Every structure is written in C-alpha cells, then in structure tokens.
mmCIF file of C-alpha atoms and ligand atoms in Angstrom:
data_model
loop_
_atom_site.group_PDB
_atom_site.id
_atom_site.type_symbol
_atom_site.label_atom_id
_atom_site.label_comp_id
_atom_site.label_asym_id
_atom_site.label_seq_id
_atom_site.Cartn_x
_atom_site.Cartn_y
_atom_site.Cartn_z
ATOM 1 C CA MET B 35 29.318 -4.703 2.818
ATOM 2 C CA GLY B 36 27.954 -1.523 1.243
ATOM 3 C CA LEU B 37 24.878 0.502 1.898
ATOM 4 C CA PRO B 38 22.371 0.847 -0.943
ATOM 5 C CA ARG B 39 20.702 4.085 -1.853
ATOM 6 C CA VAL B 40 17.044 3.510 -1.069
ATOM 7 C CA ASP B 41 14.578 5.624 -3.048
ATOM 8 C CA VAL B 42 11.075 5.436 -1.705
ATOM 9 C CA VAL B 43 7.508 5.652 -3.050
ATOM 10 C CA LEU B 44 4.952 6.573 -0.376
ATOM 11 C CA GLY B 45 1.246 7.359 -0.439
ATOM 12 C CA LEU B 46 0.422 10.782 0.997
ATOM 13 C CA GLN B 47 -3.317 10.273 1.534
ATOM 14 C CA TRP B 48 -5.440 7.307 2.697
ATOM 15 C CA GLY B 49 -4.061 4.848 0.150
ATOM 16 C CA ASP B 50 -5.162 4.170 -3.428
ATOM 17 C CA GLU B 51 -3.113 7.104 -4.717
ATOM 18 C CA GLY B 52 -1.750 5.030 -7.611
ATOM 19 C CA LYS B 53 1.550 3.967 -6.053
ATOM 20 C CA GLY B 54 1.606 0.693 -7.991
ATOM 21 C CA LYS B 55 1.708 2.522 -11.279
ATOM 22 C CA VAL B 56 4.431 4.914 -10.061
ATOM 23 C CA VAL B 57 6.547 1.980 -8.859
ATOM 24 C CA ASP B 58 6.034 0.164 -12.161
ATOM 25 C CA ALA B 59 7.188 3.282 -14.048
ATOM 26 C CA LEU B 60 10.269 3.869 -11.894
ATOM 27 C CA ALA B 61 11.253 0.213 -11.346
ATOM 28 C CA VAL B 62 13.212 -0.175 -14.567
ATOM 29 C CA GLU B 63 16.026 1.918 -13.050
ATOM 30 C CA TYR B 64 16.492 -0.400 -10.068
ATOM 31 C CA PRO B 65 17.857 -3.923 -9.505
ATOM 32 C CA VAL B 66 15.403 -4.433 -6.615
ATOM 33 C CA VAL B 67 11.887 -3.295 -5.697
ATOM 34 C CA ALA B 68 11.060 -3.976 -2.052
ATOM 35 C CA ARG B 69 7.878 -3.962 -0.018
ATOM 36 C CA PHE B 70 8.528 -3.006 3.602
ATOM 37 C CA GLN B 71 5.139 -3.165 5.352
ATOM 38 C CA GLY B 72 1.537 -4.269 4.991
ATOM 39 C CA GLY B 73 0.203 -7.413 3.414
ATOM 40 C CA PRO B 74 -2.716 -8.468 1.229
ATOM 41 C CA ASN B 75 -4.752 -5.467 2.413
ATOM 42 C CA ALA B 76 -2.945 -3.656 -0.424
ATOM 43 C CA GLY B 77 -4.279 -3.766 -3.955
ATOM 44 C CA HIS B 78 -1.926 -2.258 -6.502
ATOM 45 C CA THR B 79 -3.726 -2.097 -9.822
ATOM 46 C CA LEU B 80 -1.602 -2.236 -12.955
ATOM 47 C CA TYR B 81 -2.287 -2.732 -16.628
ATOM 48 C CA HIS B 82 0.036 -5.345 -18.144
ATOM 49 C CA GLN B 83 -0.253 -5.798 -21.916
ATOM 50 C CA GLY B 84 -3.730 -4.276 -21.790
ATOM 51 C CA GLN B 85 -4.871 -6.572 -18.998
ATOM 52 C CA LYS B 86 -5.809 -5.335 -15.527
ATOM 53 C CA VAL B 87 -3.748 -7.012 -12.806
ATOM 54 C CA VAL B 88 -4.128 -6.401 -9.077
ATOM 55 C CA LEU B 89 -1.068 -7.133 -6.956
ATOM 56 C CA HIS B 90 -1.661 -7.700 -3.254
ATOM 57 C CA GLN B 91 1.665 -8.873 -1.873
ATOM 58 C CA ILE B 92 4.149 -9.043 -4.718
ATOM 59 C CA PRO B 93 5.962 -5.765 -5.433
ATOM 60 C CA ALA B 94 4.945 -3.813 -8.523
ATOM 61 C CA GLY B 95 8.425 -4.305 -10.031
ATOM 62 C CA ILE B 96 7.449 -7.832 -11.083
ATOM 63 C CA PHE B 97 6.608 -6.855 -14.665
ATOM 64 C CA HIS B 98 10.230 -5.910 -15.346
ATOM 65 C CA PRO B 99 12.182 -9.099 -16.133
ATOM 66 C CA ASN B 100 15.459 -7.764 -14.721
ATOM 67 C CA VAL B 101 14.040 -6.549 -11.421
ATOM 68 C CA LEU B 102 14.242 -8.644 -8.241
ATOM 69 C CA CYS B 103 11.250 -8.324 -5.936
ATOM 70 C CA PHE B 104 11.783 -8.442 -2.200
ATOM 71 C CA ILE B 105 9.378 -8.539 0.723
ATOM 72 C CA GLY B 106 11.084 -7.096 3.797
ATOM 73 C CA ASP B 107 10.686 -7.904 7.490
ATOM 74 C CA GLY B 108 8.052 -5.249 8.223
ATOM 75 C CA ALA B 109 5.528 -6.960 5.934
ATOM 76 C CA LEU B 110 3.035 -9.795 6.393
ATOM 77 C CA ILE B 111 2.369 -12.700 4.030
ATOM 78 C CA ASP B 112 -0.810 -14.722 3.804
ATOM 79 C CA PRO B 113 0.396 -18.023 2.273
ATOM 80 C CA GLU B 114 -2.947 -18.781 0.627
ATOM 81 C CA VAL B 115 -3.276 -15.380 -1.019
ATOM 82 C CA PHE B 116 0.400 -15.433 -1.959
ATOM 83 C CA ALA B 117 0.131 -18.811 -3.731
ATOM 84 C CA GLN B 118 -2.909 -17.596 -5.670
ATOM 85 C CA GLU B 119 -1.111 -14.431 -6.675
ATOM 86 C CA VAL B 120 1.958 -16.319 -7.908
ATOM 87 C CA LYS B 121 -0.293 -18.694 -9.871
ATOM 88 C CA GLY B 122 -2.185 -15.776 -11.420
ATOM 89 C CA LEU B 123 1.021 -14.056 -12.523
ATOM 90 C CA GLU B 124 2.458 -17.290 -13.917
ATOM 91 C CA ALA B 125 -0.740 -17.730 -15.928
ATOM 92 C CA LEU B 126 0.119 -14.390 -17.580
ATOM 93 C CA GLY B 127 3.407 -15.942 -18.707
ATOM 94 C CA LEU B 128 5.647 -14.308 -16.117
ATOM 95 C CA SER B 129 8.496 -16.314 -14.663
ATOM 96 C CA LEU B 130 8.830 -14.877 -11.219
ATOM 97 C CA ARG B 131 9.955 -17.507 -8.709
ATOM 98 C CA GLU B 132 13.624 -16.870 -9.427
ATOM 99 C CA ARG B 133 13.037 -13.136 -8.967
ATOM 100 C CA LEU B 134 11.456 -13.309 -5.523
ATOM 101 C CA ALA B 135 13.179 -13.153 -2.144
ATOM 102 C CA LEU B 136 11.565 -12.914 1.273
ATOM 103 C CA GLY B 137 12.895 -11.600 4.575
ATOM 104 C CA ARG B 138 13.060 -14.199 7.345
ATOM 105 C CA GLY B 139 11.351 -11.700 9.644
ATOM 106 C CA VAL B 140 8.203 -11.382 7.490
ATOM 107 C CA GLN B 141 5.312 -12.643 9.612
ATOM 108 C CA LEU B 142 2.605 -15.057 8.541
ATOM 109 C CA ILE B 143 -1.102 -14.369 8.407
ATOM 110 C CA LEU B 144 -2.835 -17.565 9.528
ATOM 111 C CA PRO B 145 -6.485 -18.524 8.889
ATOM 112 C CA ILE B 146 -7.168 -17.666 12.557
ATOM 113 C CA HIS B 147 -6.135 -14.046 11.919
ATOM 114 C CA ARG B 148 -8.731 -13.656 9.178
ATOM 115 C CA TRP B 149 -11.278 -15.441 11.382
ATOM 116 C CA LEU B 150 -10.605 -13.007 14.251
ATOM 117 C CA GLU B 151 -11.610 -10.154 11.960
ATOM 118 C CA GLU B 152 -14.981 -11.837 11.409
ATOM 119 C CA VAL B 153 -15.757 -12.540 15.072
ATOM 120 C CA SER B 154 -14.398 -9.475 16.900
ATOM 121 C CA PRO B 155 -16.131 -6.087 16.734
ATOM 122 C CA GLU B 156 -13.114 -3.788 16.083
ATOM 123 C CA SER B 157 -12.707 -4.729 12.428
ATOM 124 C CA ALA B 158 -16.283 -3.826 11.567
ATOM 125 C CA ARG B 159 -16.026 -0.516 13.450
ATOM 126 C CA ILE B 160 -12.874 0.464 11.560
ATOM 127 C CA GLY B 161 -13.981 -1.022 8.257
ATOM 128 C CA THR B 162 -10.849 -3.069 7.659
ATOM 129 C CA THR B 163 -10.141 -5.101 4.555
ATOM 130 C CA ARG B 164 -10.647 -8.270 6.687
ATOM 131 C CA ARG B 165 -7.403 -9.762 5.501
ATOM 132 C CA GLY B 166 -6.198 -10.525 9.041
ATOM 133 C CA ILE B 167 -3.797 -7.592 9.102
ATOM 134 C CA GLY B 168 -4.580 -6.203 12.588
ATOM 135 C CA PRO B 169 -4.643 -9.587 14.349
ATOM 136 C CA ALA B 170 -1.402 -10.738 12.667
ATOM 137 C CA TYR B 171 0.441 -7.527 13.608
ATOM 138 C CA ALA B 172 -1.017 -7.786 17.121
ATOM 139 C CA ASP B 173 0.543 -11.258 17.425
ATOM 140 C CA ARG B 174 3.816 -9.904 16.123
ATOM 141 C CA TYR B 175 3.923 -7.193 18.778
ATOM 142 C CA ALA B 176 2.734 -9.579 21.491
ATOM 143 C CA ARG B 177 5.738 -11.713 20.441
ATOM 144 C CA ARG B 178 3.758 -14.829 19.704
ATOM 145 C CA GLY B 179 3.605 -14.383 15.891
ATOM 146 C CA LEU B 180 5.176 -16.727 13.348
ATOM 147 C CA PRO B 181 7.955 -15.269 11.173
ATOM 148 C CA LEU B 182 9.059 -17.035 7.983
ATOM 149 C CA ALA B 183 12.194 -18.157 9.855
ATOM 150 C CA GLN B 184 9.937 -20.625 11.694
ATOM 151 C CA LEU B 185 9.246 -22.550 8.478
ATOM 152 C CA ASP B 186 12.531 -24.369 9.137
ATOM 153 C CA ASN B 187 11.377 -25.453 12.592
ATOM 154 C CA PRO B 188 10.174 -29.099 12.625
ATOM 155 C CA ASN B 189 7.510 -27.995 15.130
ATOM 156 C CA PHE B 190 6.017 -25.451 12.708
ATOM 157 C CA PRO B 191 2.682 -27.320 12.174
ATOM 158 C CA GLN B 192 2.313 -27.592 15.950
ATOM 159 C CA GLN B 193 3.023 -23.863 16.339
ATOM 160 C CA VAL B 194 0.257 -23.074 13.856
ATOM 161 C CA LYS B 195 -2.175 -25.270 15.790
ATOM 162 C CA GLU B 196 -1.195 -23.743 19.129
ATOM 163 C CA LEU B 197 -1.582 -20.157 17.958
ATOM 164 C CA THR B 198 -4.957 -21.062 16.433
ATOM 165 C CA ALA B 199 -6.094 -22.646 19.708
ATOM 166 C CA TYR B 200 -4.764 -19.693 21.720
ATOM 167 C CA HIS B 201 -7.120 -17.309 19.938
ATOM 168 C CA ALA B 202 -10.046 -19.676 19.479
ATOM 169 C CA ARG B 203 -10.425 -20.315 23.228
ATOM 170 C CA HIS B 204 -11.524 -16.680 23.706
ATOM 171 C CA PHE B 205 -14.570 -17.352 21.495
ATOM 172 C CA SER B 206 -15.960 -20.601 22.844
ATOM 173 C CA ASP B 207 -19.377 -20.015 21.241
ATOM 174 C CA VAL B 208 -17.990 -19.994 17.660
ATOM 175 C CA PRO B 209 -16.149 -22.996 16.203
ATOM 176 C CA PRO B 210 -12.577 -22.051 15.171
ATOM 177 C CA PRO B 211 -11.556 -22.339 11.532
ATOM 178 C CA GLU B 212 -10.073 -25.491 10.094
ATOM 179 C CA ILE B 213 -6.639 -24.992 8.585
ATOM 180 C CA PRO B 214 -7.333 -25.595 4.891
ATOM 181 C CA GLU B 215 -5.126 -27.627 2.591
ATOM 182 C CA ASP B 216 -4.425 -24.430 0.597
ATOM 183 C CA PHE B 217 -2.642 -22.987 3.613
ATOM 184 C CA TRP B 218 -0.102 -25.827 3.545
ATOM 185 C CA VAL B 219 0.236 -25.516 -0.246
ATOM 186 C CA GLY B 220 1.110 -21.839 0.296
ATOM 187 C CA ILE B 221 3.577 -22.791 3.022
ATOM 188 C CA GLU B 222 5.353 -25.211 0.652
ATOM 189 C CA LEU B 223 5.627 -22.448 -1.944
ATOM 190 C CA LEU B 224 7.141 -20.109 0.650
ATOM 191 C CA ARG B 225 9.588 -22.870 1.675
ATOM 192 C CA SER B 226 10.725 -23.168 -1.940
ATOM 193 C CA LEU B 227 11.674 -19.468 -2.181
ATOM 194 C CA PRO B 228 14.820 -17.834 -0.828
ATOM 195 C CA ARG B 229 14.194 -16.712 2.748
ATOM 196 C CA VAL B 230 17.006 -14.356 3.603
ATOM 197 C CA ASP B 231 18.421 -12.167 6.322
ATOM 198 C CA THR B 232 17.079 -8.737 5.329
ATOM 199 C CA PHE B 233 20.027 -6.759 6.752
ATOM 200 C CA SER B 234 22.636 -8.673 4.690
ATOM 201 C CA TRP B 235 20.577 -9.270 1.567
ATOM 202 C CA ILE B 236 19.718 -5.603 1.070
ATOM 203 C CA ARG B 237 23.379 -4.618 1.348
ATOM 204 C CA GLN B 238 24.379 -6.556 -1.786
ATOM 205 C CA PHE B 239 22.758 -3.928 -3.996
ATOM 206 C CA ASP B 240 23.611 -0.348 -4.850
ATOM 207 C CA ARG B 241 20.029 0.848 -5.361
ATOM 208 C CA ILE B 242 16.664 -0.218 -4.024
ATOM 209 C CA LEU B 243 13.202 1.134 -4.747
ATOM 210 C CA ALA B 244 11.033 0.823 -1.639
ATOM 211 C CA GLU B 245 7.332 0.445 -2.402
ATOM 212 C CA GLY B 246 4.901 1.691 0.226
ATOM 213 C CA SER B 247 1.377 0.408 0.535
ATOM 214 C CA GLN B 248 -1.657 2.146 2.021
ATOM 215 C CA GLY B 249 -1.017 5.849 2.767
ATOM 216 C CA THR B 250 0.441 8.190 5.366
ATOM 217 C CA LEU B 251 -2.938 8.939 6.980
ATOM 218 C CA LEU B 252 -3.395 5.199 7.614
ATOM 219 C CA ASP B 253 -0.075 4.896 9.526
ATOM 220 C CA ILE B 254 -0.499 3.201 12.916
ATOM 221 C CA PHE B 255 1.165 6.159 14.725
ATOM 222 C CA ALA B 256 0.857 9.140 12.375
ATOM 223 C CA GLY B 257 -2.561 8.411 10.903
ATOM 224 C CA THR B 258 -6.130 9.040 12.007
ATOM 225 C CA TYR B 259 -6.029 6.482 14.852
ATOM 226 C CA PRO B 260 -7.926 4.226 15.466
ATOM 227 C CA TYR B 261 -9.085 4.398 11.830
ATOM 228 C CA VAL B 262 -5.728 3.235 10.519
ATOM 229 C CA THR B 263 -3.964 0.090 9.409
ATOM 230 C CA SER B 264 -1.571 -1.690 11.781
ATOM 231 C CA SER B 265 1.795 -0.865 10.209
ATOM 232 C CA HIS B 266 4.064 2.108 9.512
ATOM 233 C CA THR B 267 3.061 3.259 6.053
ATOM 234 C CA THR B 268 5.491 6.186 6.366
ATOM 235 C CA ILE B 269 9.249 6.670 5.981
ATOM 236 C CA ALA B 270 9.685 5.160 9.475
ATOM 237 C CA GLY B 271 8.441 1.860 8.081
ATOM 238 C CA VAL B 272 11.177 1.808 5.422
ATOM 239 C CA LEU B 273 13.993 1.942 7.977
ATOM 240 C CA ALA B 274 12.485 -0.730 10.210
ATOM 241 C CA GLY B 275 11.103 -2.933 7.455
ATOM 242 C CA LEU B 276 14.249 -3.032 5.314
ATOM 243 C CA SER B 277 16.928 -2.729 8.036
ATOM 244 C CA VAL B 278 18.518 0.447 6.690
ATOM 245 C CA PRO B 279 19.691 3.623 8.457
ATOM 246 C CA PRO B 280 18.462 7.139 7.554
ATOM 247 C CA GLN B 281 21.625 7.856 5.518
ATOM 248 C CA ALA B 282 20.482 5.232 3.006
ATOM 249 C CA ILE B 283 17.361 7.165 2.075
ATOM 250 C CA GLY B 284 17.602 8.968 -1.273
ATOM 251 C CA THR B 285 14.664 10.425 -3.193
ATOM 252 C CA VAL B 286 11.327 10.195 -1.425
ATOM 253 C CA TRP B 287 8.508 10.180 -3.973
ATOM 254 C CA GLY B 288 5.184 11.225 -2.482
ATOM 255 C CA VAL B 289 2.203 10.030 -4.493
ATOM 256 C CA LEU B 290 -1.026 12.005 -4.366
ATOM 257 C CA LYS B 291 -4.266 11.836 -6.218
ATOM 258 C CA ALA B 292 -5.712 15.132 -7.546
ATOM 259 C CA TYR B 293 -8.663 14.480 -5.234
ATOM 260 C CA THR B 294 -8.919 12.349 -2.112
ATOM 261 C CA THR B 295 -10.469 8.962 -1.384
ATOM 262 C CA ARG B 296 -10.866 6.895 1.726
ATOM 263 C CA VAL B 297 -12.074 3.305 2.171
ATOM 264 C CA GLY B 298 -13.459 2.362 5.554
ATOM 265 C CA SER B 299 -14.515 4.542 8.479
ATOM 266 C CA GLY B 300 -12.856 7.590 10.024
ATOM 267 C CA PRO B 301 -12.616 11.358 9.655
ATOM 268 C CA PHE B 302 -12.526 12.857 6.158
ATOM 269 C CA PRO B 303 -12.711 16.680 6.280
ATOM 270 C CA THR B 304 -13.040 17.262 2.520
ATOM 271 C CA GLU B 305 -15.533 14.474 1.837
ATOM 272 C CA ILE B 306 -18.126 15.139 -0.885
ATOM 273 C CA HIS B 307 -21.606 13.593 -0.799
ATOM 274 C CA GLY B 308 -24.294 13.266 -3.445
ATOM 275 C CA PRO B 309 -24.107 13.186 -7.244
ATOM 276 C CA LEU B 310 -20.569 14.593 -7.506
ATOM 277 C CA ALA B 311 -19.215 11.850 -5.223
ATOM 278 C CA ALA B 312 -21.055 9.246 -7.300
ATOM 279 C CA TRP B 313 -19.611 10.792 -10.482
ATOM 280 C CA LEU B 314 -16.057 10.563 -9.096
ATOM 281 C CA GLN B 315 -16.579 6.974 -7.945
ATOM 282 C CA GLU B 316 -17.809 6.028 -11.388
ATOM 283 C CA LYS B 317 -15.340 7.986 -13.516
ATOM 284 C CA GLY B 318 -12.353 7.302 -11.271
ATOM 285 C CA GLY B 319 -13.188 3.623 -10.765
ATOM 286 C CA GLU B 320 -13.118 4.307 -7.046
ATOM 287 C CA ARG B 321 -13.906 0.855 -5.817
ATOM 288 C CA GLY B 322 -11.528 -0.994 -3.471
ATOM 289 C CA ALA B 323 -9.113 -3.246 -5.404
ATOM 290 C CA THR B 324 -9.046 -5.693 -2.471
ATOM 291 C CA THR B 325 -12.570 -5.563 -1.083
ATOM 292 C CA GLY B 326 -14.693 -4.154 -3.915
ATOM 293 C CA ARG B 327 -16.109 -1.486 -1.560
ATOM 294 C CA LEU B 328 -16.926 1.928 -3.013
ATOM 295 C CA ARG B 329 -14.377 4.506 -1.892
ATOM 296 C CA ARG B 330 -15.524 7.698 -0.210
ATOM 297 C CA CYS B 331 -14.472 10.685 -2.336
ATOM 298 C CA GLY B 332 -13.501 14.273 -1.524
ATOM 299 C CA TRP B 333 -11.430 17.247 -2.626
ATOM 300 C CA LEU B 334 -7.663 17.459 -2.344
ATOM 301 C CA ASP B 335 -6.681 18.500 1.187
ATOM 302 C CA LEU B 336 -3.525 20.645 1.282
ATOM 303 C CA VAL B 337 -3.522 20.768 5.088
ATOM 304 C CA ALA B 338 -3.248 16.977 5.226
ATOM 305 C CA LEU B 339 -0.821 16.986 2.314
ATOM 306 C CA ARG B 340 1.584 19.422 4.007
ATOM 307 C CA TYR B 341 1.551 17.198 7.079
ATOM 308 C CA ALA B 342 2.290 14.059 5.052
ATOM 309 C CA ILE B 343 5.119 15.783 3.158
ATOM 310 C CA ALA B 344 6.715 17.115 6.352
ATOM 311 C CA LEU B 345 6.404 13.803 8.149
ATOM 312 C CA ASN B 346 8.041 11.771 5.386
ATOM 313 C CA GLY B 347 10.592 14.275 4.086
ATOM 314 C CA VAL B 348 9.082 14.048 0.612
ATOM 315 C CA SER B 349 11.434 15.395 -2.073
ATOM 316 C CA VAL B 350 9.271 15.077 -5.183
ATOM 317 C CA LEU B 351 5.592 14.522 -5.933
ATOM 318 C CA ALA B 352 3.871 12.203 -8.393
ATOM 319 C CA LEU B 353 0.378 13.477 -9.176
ATOM 320 C CA THR B 354 -2.186 10.920 -10.323
ATOM 321 C CA LYS B 355 -5.748 10.819 -11.658
ATOM 322 C CA ALA B 356 -6.036 14.513 -12.536
ATOM 323 C CA ASP B 357 -7.496 13.195 -15.824
ATOM 324 C CA VAL B 358 -10.509 11.928 -13.843
ATOM 325 C CA LEU B 359 -11.390 15.550 -13.038
ATOM 326 C CA CYS B 360 -11.434 16.553 -16.741
ATOM 327 C CA GLY B 361 -14.824 18.039 -17.586
ATOM 328 C CA LEU B 362 -15.724 19.342 -14.127
ATOM 329 C CA PRO B 363 -16.662 23.063 -14.231
ATOM 330 C CA GLU B 364 -15.003 23.691 -10.863
ATOM 331 C CA VAL B 365 -12.301 21.911 -8.846
ATOM 332 C CA LYS B 366 -11.746 22.710 -5.186
ATOM 333 C CA VAL B 367 -8.724 22.355 -2.924
ATOM 334 C CA ARG B 368 -8.751 22.650 0.847
ATOM 335 C CA ILE B 369 -6.314 25.351 1.913
ATOM 336 C CA GLY B 370 -7.045 25.775 5.633
ATOM 337 C CA GLY B 371 -9.717 26.035 8.310
ATOM 338 C CA SER B 372 -10.433 23.377 10.883
ATOM 339 C CA ASP B 373 -11.249 19.741 10.108
ATOM 340 C CA THR B 374 -14.913 20.483 10.814
ATOM 341 C CA HIS B 375 -14.936 23.810 8.917
ATOM 342 C CA PRO B 376 -12.408 23.474 6.107
ATOM 343 C CA THR B 377 -11.814 26.435 3.780
ATOM 344 C CA TYR B 378 -11.325 25.972 0.049
ATOM 345 C CA LYS B 379 -9.801 27.623 -2.970
ATOM 346 C CA SER B 380 -11.778 27.132 -6.136
ATOM 347 C CA PHE B 381 -10.218 26.513 -9.580
ATOM 348 C CA SER B 382 -11.867 26.655 -12.987
ATOM 349 C CA GLY B 383 -12.023 23.133 -14.362
ATOM 350 C CA TRP B 384 -10.077 21.678 -17.281
ATOM 351 C CA LEU B 385 -10.987 19.614 -20.309
ATOM 352 C CA THR B 386 -7.532 18.166 -20.904
ATOM 353 C CA LEU B 387 -4.298 18.082 -18.944
ATOM 354 C CA ASN B 388 -2.827 20.562 -21.426
ATOM 355 C CA ASP B 389 -5.280 23.274 -20.327
ATOM 356 C CA GLU B 390 -3.892 26.363 -18.645
ATOM 357 C CA ASN B 391 -6.377 25.831 -15.782
ATOM 358 C CA PHE B 392 -4.811 22.493 -14.947
ATOM 359 C CA LYS B 393 -1.313 23.984 -15.083
ATOM 360 C CA GLU B 394 -2.441 26.650 -12.632
ATOM 361 C CA PHE B 395 -3.778 23.939 -10.293
ATOM 362 C CA VAL B 396 -0.384 22.173 -10.362
ATOM 363 C CA ARG B 397 1.558 25.424 -9.841
ATOM 364 C CA PHE B 398 -0.641 26.267 -6.856
ATOM 365 C CA ILE B 399 0.013 22.889 -5.207
ATOM 366 C CA GLU B 400 3.762 23.228 -5.790
ATOM 367 C CA GLN B 401 3.833 26.733 -4.293
ATOM 368 C CA GLU B 402 1.749 25.764 -1.281
ATOM 369 C CA VAL B 403 3.699 22.635 -0.338
ATOM 370 C CA ARG B 404 7.100 23.754 -1.683
ATOM 371 C CA VAL B 405 7.793 20.424 -3.379
ATOM 372 C CA PRO B 406 7.841 20.007 -7.165
ATOM 373 C CA VAL B 407 5.546 17.720 -9.123
ATOM 374 C CA GLY B 408 8.124 15.481 -10.817
ATOM 375 C CA ALA B 409 5.757 13.091 -12.546
ATOM 376 C CA LEU B 410 2.201 13.039 -13.765
ATOM 377 C CA SER B 411 0.020 10.018 -14.396
ATOM 378 C CA THR B 412 -2.368 10.934 -17.193
ATOM 379 C CA GLY B 413 -4.450 7.747 -17.408
ATOM 380 C CA PRO B 414 -4.569 4.118 -16.290
ATOM 381 C CA ASN B 415 -2.158 2.604 -18.823
ATOM 382 C CA ARG B 416 1.585 2.269 -18.506
ATOM 383 C CA GLU B 417 2.260 4.774 -21.264
ATOM 384 C CA ASP B 418 -0.030 7.405 -19.678
ATOM 385 C CA TRP B 419 2.899 8.822 -17.732
ATOM 386 C CA LYS B 420 5.027 11.981 -17.930
ATOM 387 C CA ARG B 421 8.229 12.347 -15.992
ATOM 388 C CA TYR B 422 9.698 15.830 -15.479
ATOM 389 C CA LEU B 423 12.303 15.251 -12.746
HETATM 390 P P1 LIG F 268 -6.657 -3.117 7.479
HETATM 391 O O1 LIG F 268 -5.357 -2.658 6.935
HETATM 392 O O2 LIG F 268 -7.306 -4.223 6.676
HETATM 393 O O3 LIG F 268 -6.569 -3.460 8.946
HETATM 394 O O4 LIG F 268 -7.701 -1.895 7.398
HETATM 395 C C1 LIG F 268 -7.567 -0.728 8.179
HETATM 396 C C2 LIG F 268 -7.999 0.506 7.409
HETATM 397 O O5 LIG F 268 -7.078 0.737 6.345
HETATM 398 C C3 LIG F 268 -9.382 0.376 6.749
HETATM 399 O O6 LIG F 268 -9.979 1.654 6.738
HETATM 400 C C4 LIG F 268 -9.035 -0.037 5.324
HETATM 401 O O7 LIG F 268 -10.044 0.313 4.402
HETATM 402 C C5 LIG F 268 -7.771 0.753 5.098
HETATM 403 N N1 LIG F 268 -6.878 0.147 4.094
HETATM 404 C C6 LIG F 268 -6.066 -0.916 4.262
HETATM 405 N N2 LIG F 268 -5.380 -1.179 3.146
HETATM 406 C C7 LIG F 268 -5.743 -0.233 2.266
HETATM 407 C C8 LIG F 268 -5.338 0.051 0.922
HETATM 408 O O8 LIG F 268 -4.468 -0.608 0.326
HETATM 409 N N3 LIG F 268 -5.939 1.128 0.340
HETATM 410 C C9 LIG F 268 -6.853 1.890 0.983
HETATM 411 N N4 LIG F 268 -7.253 1.669 2.230
HETATM 412 C C10 LIG F 268 -6.695 0.608 2.871
#
C-alpha cells in the first residue's frame, strides 16, 4: 500500500476566499479531490457552462468527469441537503454517483442538530450558518454521534430516534422536530454509495487534492474562538480527516482574497463601515452562499495572513477577487499595530490587473509574507484564471 502525495487548498482568512474556484482549476491534475472537514455550512460557488452553482458538501472536483470526489472522515453530511445537491447536479446533466465515495467515519447531521441551533442561544451569539454543524460535531466528540458506518446497523432508525430524544428532553417547552421523509430518502442515497475505510481507500492513489472549507481564522483551535466553526479548517484537519501522515503533504495552496470578509460575529480588526463597505458588498457579491447574509468587509490584514501562512506551512498563494478592487482610488493593507489600533500601508488603486499599481501590491504581499503568488483569479468565470507556478 502506497502513500499518496496530498496537495492541499486552504483558506487563509474567514472563509469565502474563493477556494472552490481554485480547486476547480487545479482538480484536472488529480485523480481524487477530497473534502476533509466541515459540512453544508460551506458554499463553494462555481460557474459551470455559464451557470452559477453552489456546492455545499460535494467537492469542487465534480465538474471534471475523470475526477473522483471523496468526503473524508473529518467531515459531516446532512442527508437531506446531500440528496438535494446530488439531484441539482444531476439536473445539470452530470453523472456523479459513480464518482463519489464517502468515508465510513463521516458523521451525520440529523434534523435534531439543526433544531438545536434554533433553540439554543450559542448559535445566535456566534452567528452560525444554522446547518447543525456545532451540535453534530459536539455529538461526535461526546462519542454519541452517528457515523456513516452505522447505516449498516439494523438498529439505525432506533439510534436516530434515541439521539433525537436525548437532545429534545433538555427543551421540554419546545416540541422536538419530526424526522421528515426526506431524511430517510437521503439516507437511502447514502446507502447506495460506496462507504469506505478512509485509511485504505486514500492509499490506492498517487495524488490527492484536499479541499478545505471555511478558513484558518474559523478553525476550532487556531481561530478567533468562540467565533469559529467546530472543525479544523487548517492543515491539522487534513491529516486527521484523510488519515494521512505529515510526510504525505505536498504543496499547500493558501487562498486569500485581496480584501477580507467575515460572515457572523467576532473580531475583525480591518473592518470597514459605511459606503465603501456597501460598495465592496455590492461589487464583490459579498453575500453568504449558504445563508444569504451580507458579509462584513475590510482591508487585507497581513498580520493575520502571516499567522495563517505560518500555521499551515503554506508554500504558494492563490490571490482572488483583486478585480473587485479595480476603480478604487486607494487600497489599504494592514501591516502591523494592535488589533484595536491596526496600522496600514496605502497603495494607489488600479483600473485593471495589468496596472503597475496592482503589480506593486502583489510584490509587497510576496515580500512581506515570503511566499509567492502562484495563481491569480481575475474574475468569477472558470477562464478568469492565471497560473504562474
Ligand atoms: P457554523 O460553521 O455554521 O457553526 O458557523 C460558525 C461561524 O463560521 C459563523 O461565523 C459562520 O458565519 C462561519 N462560517 C461557517 N461556514 C462558513 C463558510 O463557508 N464561509 C464563511 N463563514 C463560514
């Protein structure tokens, strides 16, 4: 049994950096694209044959007919959302069932997990996506969660009922959710797909592209706790979620947007308010792909970026959405100071990405973080992409 080389795509900010597009562009070189953490809180927006498609759980390699898509043990699956997503992709003419494989350790999001987000106060305080992510990971770590391996257990329906009742009894004043028919439809779909041992399955291949979701600053340990998601969005998540040792890790692509956004609550040192923020939200389409919420917007933060690069061992950067900034007279970048009193360097704006001012902006980032920009996304479409390294 060999050991694949695992190249990785990670978000370096608070998510929504454009990882889906980077994965789609790189995927053609790999037999497998694998998710290793997260669940339907993710929303990877891609343009397929001119049509906007948002992927929540299925890896962004799915548009390449020769690429297998794998969901590894560190991830969560909501059967209802998953079935809808498969249906939506099939309606686009994709044949995908034979290209999907799921780790037996992937854990299920049940209707009760989504319900818990509605009735308990933490989710509102943090501003979660309300997809049941926190409660499902909490069950995983409390060792009462339901991995896909349990789908083969004849007692599975009983287990679902018991876990539902376990949580519902803490909220006697609110009636617990019914388990809808669509849940069981999703379960049947999951039963029909290969559910494999992640350790062995991964080792059949020579190369894997690991697709991160959310971003480094949302990591459960390394992020801005408690304003984080409940998984390891960082390189640590790749090892645990795909059952590979550190020697397997090859190129680590760090994806960053030319400015910063954040959905939900929590600290944001470079946040911009007022008309400029509204302009960025509008021009950059900064509205959550999963929840439809407007994203908070701010300048690029090199202090946070250096941290994310060091933490993940990033070898090359992919810079996205610099085209959104075209037309601004001035672009700022945080270079230091404290989180409450950040200091900035100011750049003259650019009209196109061929302008000298933009090149200077890129050179400055590269010098400051000592990692090259190896790819540039120049617009939303697949062909708006330049690869240098
Ligand atoms: P959760 O992952 O739904 O528990 O949400 C926790 C925090 O992570 C909230 O601030 C969410 O807005 C944020 N979050 C989760 N997934 C994403 C994502 O894919 N992009 C951006 N923010 C996300």
